[in-house]
Amino acid sequence: MTRQTREYWRPAAAGRSISSREGKKAMAEVLLTADAARSLVDSVDAFLFDCDGVIWKGDELIEGVPETLELLRKMGKKIVFVTNNSRKSRKQYSKKFKALGLDVTEEEIFTSSFAAAMFLKLNNFSPEKKVYVVGEDGILEELKLAGFECFGGPEDGKKNIMLEANFYFDHDKSVGAVIVGLDQYFNYYKMQYASLCIRENPGCLFIATNRDPTGHMTPAQEWPGAGTMVAAVSCSVQKEPIVVGKPSSFLMDFLLKSYNLETSRMCMVGDRLDTDILFGQNTGCKTLLVMSGVTTLPELQSASNTVHPDLYTNSVYDLVHLLES
């Protein structure tokens, strides 16, 4: 980071780790049981749910999600959705929830695309500067709603570069920030444009929505996540980005402004150890890992794993079975 960008507010990145021996001991104690489920529900006022791999895979709802959300709402629990997927804005995600038969308001959704826009707003990003986006419509829409001028996105996925003798690639010198997120239209043109802005525009911020290596873009299999695009740009500019999505605590600041709750009275429910569970630990929440997405039981129990949830189970539907048993 340059001297100028060091003055910007940065999200926290520290997480809790324990030795493999402690981890194995803890693993024997954290399987979700009926008693543990009742104790968990009694001890928290809000459940924070990741989406991909927890609520759905691709465009398919995971079994038991509607029943689980309905039960928790009937018990008076607040429900919030915190996702690293930046492809959609909060408004677009609200439509997706509705299409899947879930009644979720825009105010209950916190995305990494929203976090990126709010990061600029919090740090008084100059309205005279532009934002270049390596990502999709979700980031562009949230930036425009926040009042920022932006370009790039899917449109630049159609552009090519002709690597010929004496070819000079020009870029907008008024770009003051580059935001990189999940981008199915990622190409060499975008990587060069982003790299030039970060390297050559004085004080240009390099922001990543998240660094997830993979994600469930379809229910059939995992696909490269935003972390692969971030890594490409990071390698090119030889600089680490400011990460605003999980496991950074940045999203929590906005969540706490919306809900008058203590983080100790919240539970983060997710399928990834390195993002969801670490996010919960970084922010002081209780944590519940579900095996319906990325993380497998062997990975959780591996001696090399240093991130351990408070509880783990197969899917969110287990909460219904255990609480009603």
Tab-separated table of C-alpha atoms in Angstrom:
chain	number	residue	atom	x	y	z
A	1	MET	CA	0.000	0.000	0.000
A	2	THR	CA	1.142	3.540	-0.677
A	3	ARG	CA	1.419	6.104	2.108
A	4	GLN	CA	-1.922	7.549	1.070
A	5	THR	CA	-3.838	4.275	1.111
A	6	ARG	CA	-2.398	3.254	4.489
A	7	GLU	CA	-4.639	5.930	5.997
A	8	TYR	CA	-7.753	4.049	4.920
A	9	TRP	CA	-9.743	2.004	7.413
A	10	ARG	CA	-8.873	-1.665	7.058
A	11	PRO	CA	-10.983	-4.655	8.085
A	12	ALA	CA	-9.602	-6.991	10.709
A	13	ALA	CA	-8.071	-10.249	9.524
A	14	ALA	CA	-7.012	-12.075	12.658
A	15	GLY	CA	-8.536	-15.426	13.545
A	16	ARG	CA	-8.420	-17.977	16.318
A	17	SER	CA	-6.315	-21.089	15.909
A	18	ILE	CA	-5.642	-24.044	18.156
A	19	SER	CA	-3.212	-26.926	18.083
A	20	SER	CA	-4.143	-30.156	16.315
A	21	ARG	CA	-4.275	-31.958	19.655
A	22	GLU	CA	-6.704	-29.366	21.065
A	23	GLY	CA	-8.626	-29.520	17.795
A	24	LYS	CA	-9.117	-33.283	18.021
A	25	LYS	CA	-10.261	-32.932	21.616
A	26	ALA	CA	-12.675	-30.171	20.657
A	27	MET	CA	-14.014	-32.156	17.727
A	28	ALA	CA	-15.300	-34.831	20.081
A	29	GLU	CA	-17.355	-32.178	21.873
A	30	VAL	CA	-18.873	-30.044	19.110
A	31	LEU	CA	-21.213	-32.361	17.206
A	32	LEU	CA	-24.687	-30.780	17.277
A	33	THR	CA	-27.029	-32.776	19.499
A	34	ALA	CA	-30.580	-32.069	20.718
A	35	ASP	CA	-29.275	-30.590	23.974
A	36	ALA	CA	-26.628	-28.541	22.140
A	37	ALA	CA	-29.211	-27.251	19.658
A	38	ARG	CA	-31.546	-26.116	22.445
A	39	SER	CA	-28.666	-24.503	24.316
A	40	LEU	CA	-27.531	-22.715	21.153
A	41	VAL	CA	-30.983	-21.339	20.359
A	42	ASP	CA	-31.472	-20.200	23.942
A	43	SER	CA	-28.138	-18.373	23.931
A	44	VAL	CA	-28.510	-16.365	20.701
A	45	ASP	CA	-30.939	-13.774	19.351
A	46	ALA	CA	-29.847	-13.826	15.705
A	47	PHE	CA	-28.647	-16.376	13.187
A	48	LEU	CA	-26.336	-15.227	10.388
A	49	PHE	CA	-26.509	-17.566	7.400
A	50	ASP	CA	-24.100	-17.903	4.530
A	51	CYS	CA	-25.969	-18.616	1.280
A	52	ASP	CA	-23.978	-20.755	-1.194
A	53	GLY	CA	-23.710	-24.252	0.252
A	54	VAL	CA	-25.961	-23.430	3.226
A	55	ILE	CA	-29.237	-22.091	1.806
A	56	TRP	CA	-28.782	-23.188	-1.802
A	57	LYS	CA	-26.400	-24.692	-4.330
A	58	GLY	CA	-26.529	-22.756	-7.578
A	59	ASP	CA	-30.249	-22.166	-8.075
A	60	GLU	CA	-31.439	-25.184	-6.094
A	61	LEU	CA	-32.662	-24.827	-2.524
A	62	ILE	CA	-31.045	-27.176	-0.001
A	63	GLU	CA	-33.509	-29.539	1.679
A	64	GLY	CA	-35.151	-28.277	4.849
A	65	VAL	CA	-34.152	-24.617	4.536
A	66	PRO	CA	-37.728	-23.198	4.501
A	67	GLU	CA	-38.703	-25.255	7.564
A	68	THR	CA	-35.558	-24.193	9.425
A	69	LEU	CA	-36.009	-20.480	8.761
A	70	GLU	CA	-39.710	-20.675	9.643
A	71	LEU	CA	-38.999	-22.398	12.961
A	72	LEU	CA	-36.304	-19.910	13.969
A	73	ARG	CA	-38.525	-16.951	13.068
A	74	LYS	CA	-41.387	-18.443	15.127
A	75	MET	CA	-38.945	-18.664	18.045
A	76	GLY	CA	-38.334	-14.927	17.723
A	77	LYS	CA	-34.873	-15.140	16.224
A	78	LYS	CA	-33.600	-12.526	13.782
A	79	ILE	CA	-32.403	-13.976	10.480
A	80	VAL	CA	-29.617	-12.353	8.449
A	81	PHE	CA	-27.884	-13.562	5.288
A	82	VAL	CA	-24.181	-12.769	4.882
A	83	THR	CA	-22.705	-13.866	1.567
A	84	ASN	CA	-19.330	-13.417	-0.110
A	85	ASN	CA	-20.867	-13.890	-3.547
A	86	SER	CA	-20.670	-10.479	-5.244
A	87	ARG	CA	-22.395	-11.405	-8.520
A	88	LYS	CA	-25.702	-9.989	-7.309
A	89	SER	CA	-26.723	-6.867	-5.421
A	90	ARG	CA	-28.929	-7.013	-2.338
A	91	LYS	CA	-31.960	-6.220	-4.491
A	92	GLN	CA	-31.078	-9.002	-6.942
A	93	TYR	CA	-30.568	-11.468	-4.099
A	94	SER	CA	-33.934	-10.525	-2.639
A	95	LYS	CA	-35.499	-11.546	-5.966
A	96	LYS	CA	-33.603	-14.849	-5.905
A	97	PHE	CA	-34.868	-15.637	-2.406
A	98	LYS	CA	-38.412	-14.874	-3.546
A	99	ALA	CA	-38.031	-17.085	-6.629
A	100	LEU	CA	-37.001	-19.939	-4.329
A	101	GLY	CA	-40.072	-19.401	-2.152
A	102	LEU	CA	-38.300	-17.626	0.723
A	103	ASP	CA	-39.645	-14.362	2.135
A	104	VAL	CA	-36.465	-12.348	2.720
A	105	THR	CA	-36.211	-8.558	2.697
A	106	GLU	CA	-33.379	-6.590	1.150
A	107	GLU	CA	-32.466	-5.255	4.613
A	108	GLU	CA	-31.764	-8.810	5.813
A	109	ILE	CA	-29.104	-9.364	3.127
A	110	PHE	CA	-25.453	-8.331	3.432
A	111	THR	CA	-23.261	-9.059	0.395
A	112	SER	CA	-19.599	-8.494	-0.379
A	113	SER	CA	-20.662	-6.264	-3.298
A	114	PHE	CA	-22.493	-4.050	-0.794
A	115	ALA	CA	-19.459	-4.164	1.515
A	116	ALA	CA	-17.172	-2.939	-1.278
A	117	ALA	CA	-19.411	0.059	-1.974
A	118	MET	CA	-19.748	0.855	1.724
A	119	PHE	CA	-15.975	0.635	2.188
A	120	LEU	CA	-15.537	3.454	-0.315
A	121	LYS	CA	-18.331	5.466	1.291
A	122	LEU	CA	-16.893	5.044	4.784
A	123	ASN	CA	-13.479	6.200	3.593
A	124	ASN	CA	-14.863	9.283	1.813
A	125	PHE	CA	-13.844	8.105	-1.648
A	126	SER	CA	-13.668	11.165	-3.902
A	127	PRO	CA	-16.746	11.627	-6.139
A	128	GLU	CA	-14.338	12.892	-8.797
A	129	LYS	CA	-12.704	9.470	-8.983
A	130	LYS	CA	-14.026	6.442	-10.866
A	131	VAL	CA	-14.113	2.761	-9.911
A	132	TYR	CA	-13.023	0.005	-12.274
A	133	VAL	CA	-14.811	-3.299	-11.669
A	134	VAL	CA	-13.470	-6.762	-12.353
A	135	GLY	CA	-16.698	-8.525	-11.477
A	136	GLU	CA	-20.357	-8.660	-12.363
A	137	ASP	CA	-23.548	-6.626	-12.148
A	138	GLY	CA	-23.907	-6.914	-8.374
A	139	ILE	CA	-20.849	-4.761	-7.737
A	140	LEU	CA	-21.793	-2.219	-10.421
A	141	GLU	CA	-25.331	-1.872	-9.056
A	142	GLU	CA	-24.239	-1.403	-5.432
A	143	LEU	CA	-21.632	1.198	-6.474
A	144	LYS	CA	-24.221	3.169	-8.464
A	145	LEU	CA	-26.692	3.026	-5.567
A	146	ALA	CA	-23.939	4.443	-3.334
A	147	GLY	CA	-23.395	7.294	-5.789
A	148	PHE	CA	-20.100	6.227	-7.383
A	149	GLU	CA	-19.187	6.342	-11.074
A	150	CYS	CA	-18.028	2.917	-12.214
A	151	PHE	CA	-17.351	0.900	-15.339
A	152	GLY	CA	-15.965	-2.439	-16.454
A	153	GLY	CA	-17.913	-5.519	-15.384
A	154	PRO	CA	-19.502	-7.901	-17.921
A	155	GLU	CA	-19.198	-5.353	-20.730
A	156	ASP	CA	-15.403	-5.558	-20.677
A	157	GLY	CA	-15.646	-9.328	-20.922
A	158	LYS	CA	-16.348	-8.815	-24.618
A	159	LYS	CA	-13.145	-6.874	-25.224
A	160	ASN	CA	-9.896	-8.301	-26.546
A	161	ILE	CA	-6.274	-7.188	-26.733
A	162	MET	CA	-4.119	-7.444	-29.843
A	163	LEU	CA	-0.561	-8.057	-28.664
A	164	GLU	CA	1.230	-6.497	-31.622
A	165	ALA	CA	4.474	-4.586	-31.909
A	166	ASN	CA	4.342	-1.110	-30.318
A	167	PHE	CA	0.775	-1.660	-29.046
A	168	TYR	CA	0.002	0.712	-26.146
A	169	PHE	CA	-2.892	-0.079	-23.791
A	170	ASP	CA	-4.449	3.158	-22.569
A	171	HIS	CA	-6.486	3.427	-19.360
A	172	ASP	CA	-8.518	6.047	-17.480
A	173	LYS	CA	-6.226	8.047	-15.195
A	174	SER	CA	-9.194	9.135	-13.038
A	175	VAL	CA	-9.762	5.617	-11.687
A	176	GLY	CA	-9.162	5.766	-7.936
A	177	ALA	CA	-10.191	2.244	-6.995
A	178	VAL	CA	-10.260	-1.211	-8.546
A	179	ILE	CA	-12.707	-3.748	-7.116
A	180	VAL	CA	-12.196	-7.419	-7.943
A	181	GLY	CA	-14.890	-10.017	-7.315
A	182	LEU	CA	-16.269	-13.210	-8.826
A	183	ASP	CA	-16.274	-12.752	-12.598
A	184	GLN	CA	-17.342	-15.368	-15.130
A	185	TYR	CA	-16.314	-12.877	-17.839
A	186	PHE	CA	-12.751	-12.517	-16.549
A	187	ASN	CA	-10.212	-12.067	-19.336
A	188	TYR	CA	-6.776	-10.710	-20.193
A	189	TYR	CA	-8.209	-7.288	-21.051
A	190	LYS	CA	-9.673	-6.844	-17.571
A	191	MET	CA	-6.533	-8.072	-15.862
A	192	GLN	CA	-4.393	-5.564	-17.759
A	193	TYR	CA	-6.812	-2.679	-17.196
A	194	ALA	CA	-7.001	-3.352	-13.468
A	195	SER	CA	-3.244	-3.783	-13.205
A	196	LEU	CA	-2.500	-0.501	-14.992
A	197	CYS	CA	-4.889	1.441	-12.760
A	198	ILE	CA	-3.404	-0.002	-9.567
A	199	ARG	CA	0.213	0.403	-10.693
A	200	GLU	CA	0.048	3.755	-12.450
A	201	ASN	CA	-2.782	5.796	-10.897
A	202	PRO	CA	-1.459	7.474	-7.713
A	203	GLY	CA	-3.220	6.192	-4.587
A	204	CYS	CA	-5.483	3.794	-6.494
A	205	LEU	CA	-7.109	1.336	-4.074
A	206	PHE	CA	-7.059	-2.404	-4.736
A	207	ILE	CA	-10.172	-3.939	-3.128
A	208	ALA	CA	-11.236	-7.591	-3.153
A	209	THR	CA	-14.789	-8.617	-2.349
A	210	ASN	CA	-13.393	-11.898	-0.975
A	211	ARG	CA	-10.713	-14.519	-1.587
A	212	ASP	CA	-12.822	-17.689	-1.726
A	213	PRO	CA	-10.922	-20.169	-3.942
A	214	THR	CA	-14.067	-22.041	-5.013
A	215	GLY	CA	-17.836	-21.751	-4.894
A	216	HIS	CA	-21.046	-23.633	-5.754
A	217	MET	CA	-22.031	-21.738	-8.905
A	218	THR	CA	-24.085	-24.778	-9.906
A	219	PRO	CA	-25.446	-27.589	-7.708
A	220	ALA	CA	-23.439	-30.199	-9.604
A	221	GLN	CA	-19.882	-29.150	-8.739
A	222	GLU	CA	-17.537	-26.487	-7.401
A	223	TRP	CA	-16.204	-23.705	-9.634
A	224	PRO	CA	-13.314	-21.232	-9.332
A	225	GLY	CA	-14.214	-18.501	-6.852
A	226	ALA	CA	-13.400	-14.805	-6.629
A	227	GLY	CA	-10.069	-15.651	-5.032
A	228	THR	CA	-8.736	-16.880	-8.373
A	229	MET	CA	-9.426	-13.522	-10.062
A	230	VAL	CA	-8.032	-11.641	-7.061
A	231	ALA	CA	-4.879	-13.774	-7.124
A	232	ALA	CA	-4.312	-13.034	-10.813
A	233	VAL	CA	-4.482	-9.268	-10.332
A	234	SER	CA	-2.518	-9.438	-7.079
A	235	CYS	CA	0.261	-11.375	-8.789
A	236	SER	CA	0.384	-8.868	-11.643
A	237	VAL	CA	0.661	-5.784	-9.402
A	238	GLN	CA	2.675	-7.511	-6.654
A	239	LYS	CA	0.345	-6.084	-3.998
A	240	GLU	CA	-2.163	-7.528	-1.546
A	241	PRO	CA	-5.769	-6.245	-1.714
A	242	ILE	CA	-8.007	-4.823	0.978
A	243	VAL	CA	-10.538	-7.630	1.567
A	244	VAL	CA	-14.034	-6.501	2.599
A	245	GLY	CA	-15.932	-9.818	2.614
A	246	LYS	CA	-15.694	-12.710	5.067
A	247	PRO	CA	-13.585	-13.437	7.100
A	248	SER	CA	-12.960	-9.683	7.382
A	249	SER	CA	-15.038	-8.083	10.128
A	250	PHE	CA	-16.012	-5.157	7.883
A	251	LEU	CA	-19.519	-6.456	7.083
A	252	MET	CA	-20.262	-6.840	10.778
A	253	ASP	CA	-19.963	-3.085	11.357
A	254	PHE	CA	-22.915	-2.451	9.050
A	255	LEU	CA	-24.862	-5.381	10.443
A	256	LEU	CA	-24.527	-4.009	13.971
A	257	LYS	CA	-25.841	-0.638	12.812
A	258	SER	CA	-28.977	-2.383	11.556
A	259	TYR	CA	-29.567	-4.649	14.545
A	260	ASN	CA	-29.223	-3.679	18.170
A	261	LEU	CA	-27.517	-6.906	19.220
A	262	GLU	CA	-24.289	-8.064	20.800
A	263	THR	CA	-22.128	-10.331	18.634
A	264	SER	CA	-21.994	-12.811	21.525
A	265	ARG	CA	-25.748	-13.230	20.998
A	266	MET	CA	-25.300	-14.147	17.329
A	267	CYS	CA	-24.496	-17.437	15.604
A	268	MET	CA	-22.732	-17.598	12.242
A	269	VAL	CA	-23.880	-20.600	10.190
A	270	GLY	CA	-21.676	-21.491	7.225
A	271	ASP	CA	-20.073	-24.223	5.156
A	272	ARG	CA	-16.528	-22.826	4.943
A	273	LEU	CA	-13.969	-22.871	7.718
A	274	ASP	CA	-11.691	-20.204	6.243
A	275	THR	CA	-14.453	-17.649	5.621
A	276	ASP	CA	-17.720	-18.296	7.478
A	277	ILE	CA	-16.385	-19.841	10.668
A	278	LEU	CA	-13.373	-17.542	10.803
A	279	PHE	CA	-15.680	-14.549	10.253
A	280	GLY	CA	-17.779	-15.641	13.214
A	281	GLN	CA	-14.719	-16.086	15.388
A	282	ASN	CA	-13.208	-12.768	14.292
A	283	THR	CA	-16.362	-10.923	15.285
A	284	GLY	CA	-17.158	-12.755	18.521
A	285	CYS	CA	-20.117	-14.840	17.283
A	286	LYS	CA	-20.919	-18.432	18.083
A	287	THR	CA	-20.295	-20.652	15.061
A	288	LEU	CA	-22.093	-23.600	13.456
A	289	LEU	CA	-20.498	-25.429	10.528
A	290	VAL	CA	-22.774	-27.340	8.132
A	291	MET	CA	-21.531	-30.055	5.775
A	292	SER	CA	-23.967	-29.254	2.957
A	293	GLY	CA	-21.412	-27.197	1.041
A	294	VAL	CA	-17.633	-27.015	0.731
A	295	THR	CA	-16.175	-28.418	3.957
A	296	THR	CA	-16.183	-32.182	4.551
A	297	LEU	CA	-15.893	-34.026	7.856
A	298	PRO	CA	-12.379	-35.348	7.015
A	299	GLU	CA	-11.261	-31.763	6.303
A	300	LEU	CA	-12.724	-30.564	9.580
A	301	GLN	CA	-11.056	-33.369	11.532
A	302	SER	CA	-7.731	-33.088	9.721
A	303	ALA	CA	-4.708	-32.464	11.945
A	304	SER	CA	-3.739	-29.616	9.597
A	305	ASN	CA	-7.002	-27.745	10.205
A	306	THR	CA	-6.614	-24.857	12.661
A	307	VAL	CA	-10.123	-23.363	12.478
A	308	HIS	CA	-12.710	-25.141	14.632
A	309	PRO	CA	-16.391	-24.216	14.947
A	310	ASP	CA	-18.280	-24.283	18.211
A	311	LEU	CA	-20.640	-26.837	16.671
A	312	TYR	CA	-20.991	-28.805	13.446
A	313	THR	CA	-23.744	-30.796	11.747
A	314	ASN	CA	-24.822	-32.072	8.318
A	315	SER	CA	-27.225	-29.269	7.309
A	316	VAL	CA	-29.400	-26.517	8.744
A	317	TYR	CA	-32.359	-28.925	8.608
A	318	ASP	CA	-30.802	-30.784	11.546
A	319	LEU	CA	-31.815	-27.851	13.752
A	320	VAL	CA	-35.474	-28.636	13.074
A	321	HIS	CA	-35.135	-32.355	13.787
A	322	LEU	CA	-33.133	-31.790	16.958
A	323	LEU	CA	-35.236	-28.955	18.364
A	324	GLU	CA	-38.472	-30.871	17.763
A	325	SER	CA	-37.160	-34.194	19.069
